[in-house]
Amino acid sequence: MNHERSGRRWTRIFNPDARAEVEDELSFHFEQRVQENIARGMDPEAARAAAQQRLGDLKTVQSECTDLLIAERRSEKRREWARFSWLDFKLGFRMLAKYPGLTIVGGIAIAFAIMMGTVAFEFMIKMVRPSLNLADGDRIVAMRLWDASRSRVEKRSAHELATWGAELKTIGQIGAYHTMERNLVGSNDVGFPAVVAAMTASGFQVARVAPLLGRPLVDDDARPGAPAVIVIGEQLWRTAFEADPGILGRVVRVGNDPHTVVGVMPGDFAFPMYHEAWVPLELNAAGYAPLEGPGLALFGRLTDGSTLDVAQSELTALGDRAARESPQTHRHLRPSVIPYANSYFDEQPDALVGAYFSNSFMLLFMLLLYANVALLMFGRAATREGEIVVRNALGASRARILTQLFTEALVLGAFAALIGVLVARFGLGTVLWFLDLNNVKIPFWFRDELSPITALYVVGVTILAAVLAGVVPGLKATRGIGTQLRAASAGAGGLRFGGIWTAIIVTQVAFTVAFFPFLISLGVSMVKARNIDLGVAAAEYLTLRVARDPQAQTSGDPRSVDAIYAELKRRVAAEPGVRGVTFATELPGQFHPVLPIEVEGVDRFLPSGIPLRAQRAFVDPDFVDVMGISVRSGRAFRAADAKSDARVVIVNQSFARTILGGRNPIGRRVRYLSRDPGDPQSWKAGPWNEVIGVTNDVAFGVLHLVDTWNFTGEESAAGQPGIYHPLALENTGYDVSMAIHVDADPLSYVGRLRSIVTAVDPALRMDKVMPLENFASDFIGVMTLYFRILLGAGALALLLSLAGIYSIMSFTVSRRTREIGIRVALGSTRRGIMAAMFSRAMVHIGIGVAVGVLVFVWFSDGLGWFTSATMAARIVAYATTMAGVCLLACVVPARRALR
């Protein structure tokens, strides 16, 4: 009751109009009663006393009446708000149909902005605030040692695994793992590459996911002398073992080591990161001194009642004790505990910075698109000026009109947001596919699903779009409504396009003009890359990448890496239909490093200050013969060149032509340059290499063909300076490309090839198996994705530019209709009227085109691209074309003006 009275009191205080109205009404009734009593013959004092007795306690009556009046007005406002809200939305839907052009253009712009912003925001959330899709995943933690002196994580934590596992009370089920890439070989002797986790059995206890078949790892599996076992994932079970129901108990080899399959985990299980199979971590953690043993990642689960802060305090205390007891090793080490889902990107700050930057860029991009839609909405509001002023004259307040405009924009934004979110859902999966295509390992909790917080983000940016596209133009359109009414009645338009809208149009045109040359460049480069001639019979070669894990257990195999690759080459070459086999670090068409060089007797720098550059590859001595490359002068490599200390190289004809001006390169020396770490402004030179031969031009890499800025068409894939070095297989880093010249369809050899590779060494892994003619399929696929996104952005920018120009011109025509009629009546020519009407638009377009061209030329010239008269002529032609395209938006308003 006290709360109710208090509420009424505050209500009366903050509703002074209602209180004053009740006071006036009661005073009037009181005085009327007094006058009636006096008229009956009562003296004034008795009359007032009788009136007081009849009406009762005036303060109480006043309080109750005030509360009743306030309640009635609130009820009336709610009814009015409900009525107006539905009417606003109803009118909003009508406006979508009444202005289809604005609906389509504005809807596409908002949908595209929300789609791009949603994908960027979702990735940022997955990095900054990830969540594990495991039971009580928020209680799973990662523990690590941070080396403050080196600003990195110290992985050698076997000693901590034993210490923390025995003493920590706030974290239980502590375990560890490290990642291996191994071949899994079944009874058919065919190897399948897999990412394997050597993990403690506690990992399955932490994850709390039941196996699909069999059992998980247990502690006894890691005891000395225990049988070697393995648990595989469902996807690997289905692809490598054809979902064999009798997989349990089957012996498979992990590299060279036999393991018995004891379990199969469900398809969505990849703990601890992105793993496909699990073997016991055989590690006597107690036997290691501080900072000894293999690199490990530690994990655990918070015990009941523990929090992350309490666990960090306990871990800090253990770290302080370790620093006192072992200052030589732990003085700079700081133990920390973090949510497990943060452990992946927490060690990759560049990725986090990139996520923040991408999201900030997308927000700016969205604001730019919203500003363009606001321009269109203002143009529509300007055409409805008469409606707005009439509504105001009939009693609609400015707030009521702004609410209507906001609701119309919100209806448009809601439809666009729905489309944008649906496309973003697909786009998120496409981005994950793109990362997988580039061999970027993504943790298992990264899924192509939108999180609830992203849904709130979409709601927020949709409301922001409605505010910018509805309220902001509305504020301009409704400013001085009375003045507008008088101006309209006098025959002159009251609204004007201000400097902000003009700046938006000029900026939009400039962006479109500057952006499209880069887009055209990318498109032309992609066409080149698809139709590139490698200079060899690419359809006759099967290519693959072969890798041998240097940490694979190969005890009992005394062969060197060179001997293993030589055996692989001999066996493959002995297969029917195989003409030749060769190795190289990079094959024709694949990515080749482009390095700065110095050639003896030649100025090392170009006139622009950029050093000479050439692409490089290490190749087998028989590479030239197997690939069908002819030696124009000098000689090819010999087997001894790879074994001796002689530093010899072979160059291609483009090297002789572009670097040496056509002079003979035989006998000349070449060396590589690198930035001096001590002085970034100076160059450090490597050892000299003698040129012993010149080959015909064969494509090195295609990267320069998809160079966004090079759209002159003056270069070809086989026209780049290139240098070959003899390949020593034992120095390849265990990763090398293999080319097989075959008679039949290259893909028909894949099955047999897998068996040969596994038979030569189970530790060898093969991937990226494809015909050489598909050399750039992955790269072209990625660039196609880029091109489609940029094409959509460019088309939208052009569409918005044209729509904005059209809106301005339509507005101008509608404002000056009477003026045009008067000028025609006074004898003005059509040309004069056109010049007067469209001079402002022509100025805006001209400024935008000029700024866009200058921006493009500035970027081009700054990076050494704008160097030819041909390109200058193309830029001028392009600018003229874009100006003409923009002026096309004036055609319809021009016809309307002269009608």
Tab-separated table of C-alpha atoms in Angstrom, residues 140-146 153-155 157 160-161 163-165 168 170-177 202 206 296-302 308 311-312 315 318 334-340 343 347:
chain	number	residue	atom	x	y	z
A	140	ILE	CA	36.971	-26.505	-19.780
A	141	VAL	CA	40.179	-24.517	-19.504
A	142	ALA	CA	43.635	-24.336	-21.038
A	143	MET	CA	46.768	-23.843	-18.951
A	144	ARG	CA	50.015	-22.481	-20.240
A	145	LEU	CA	53.345	-20.962	-19.339
A	146	TRP	CA	53.899	-17.480	-20.694
A	153	VAL	CA	54.084	-19.459	-24.869
A	154	GLU	CA	56.580	-21.963	-23.485
A	155	LYS	CA	55.433	-25.372	-24.768
A	157	SER	CA	55.521	-28.138	-19.935
A	160	GLU	CA	54.143	-28.718	-15.047
A	161	LEU	CA	51.808	-31.497	-16.188
A	163	THR	CA	53.186	-30.837	-10.730
A	164	TRP	CA	49.860	-29.200	-11.506
A	165	GLY	CA	48.089	-32.532	-11.874
A	168	LEU	CA	45.898	-28.149	-8.240
A	170	THR	CA	40.528	-26.019	-8.546
A	171	ILE	CA	41.248	-27.807	-11.839
A	172	GLY	CA	40.710	-31.521	-12.323
A	173	GLN	CA	41.163	-34.097	-15.099
A	174	ILE	CA	44.335	-32.308	-16.198
A	175	GLY	CA	45.753	-33.651	-19.440
A	176	ALA	CA	47.967	-32.786	-22.380
A	177	TYR	CA	48.390	-33.420	-26.078
A	202	SER	CA	41.729	-37.451	-19.573
A	206	VAL	CA	37.044	-33.611	-20.159
A	296	LEU	CA	52.668	-29.909	-25.045
A	297	ALA	CA	49.345	-28.115	-24.700
A	298	LEU	CA	47.653	-28.576	-21.299
A	299	PHE	CA	43.951	-28.640	-20.550
A	300	GLY	CA	41.588	-29.464	-17.686
A	301	ARG	CA	38.138	-28.863	-16.240
A	302	LEU	CA	37.229	-26.567	-13.350
A	308	LEU	CA	38.431	-19.066	-13.334
A	311	ALA	CA	41.987	-21.188	-10.362
A	312	GLN	CA	44.247	-18.400	-11.625
A	315	LEU	CA	48.077	-21.357	-10.375
A	318	LEU	CA	52.363	-22.428	-7.785
A	334	ARG	CA	54.023	-16.776	-15.791
A	335	PRO	CA	51.434	-19.577	-15.554
A	336	SER	CA	47.915	-18.683	-16.630
A	337	VAL	CA	44.556	-20.353	-17.098
A	338	ILE	CA	42.094	-19.259	-19.781
A	339	PRO	CA	38.847	-20.604	-21.227
A	340	TYR	CA	39.794	-23.451	-23.507
A	343	SER	CA	43.418	-20.932	-26.474
A	347	GLU	CA	48.222	-17.347	-29.322
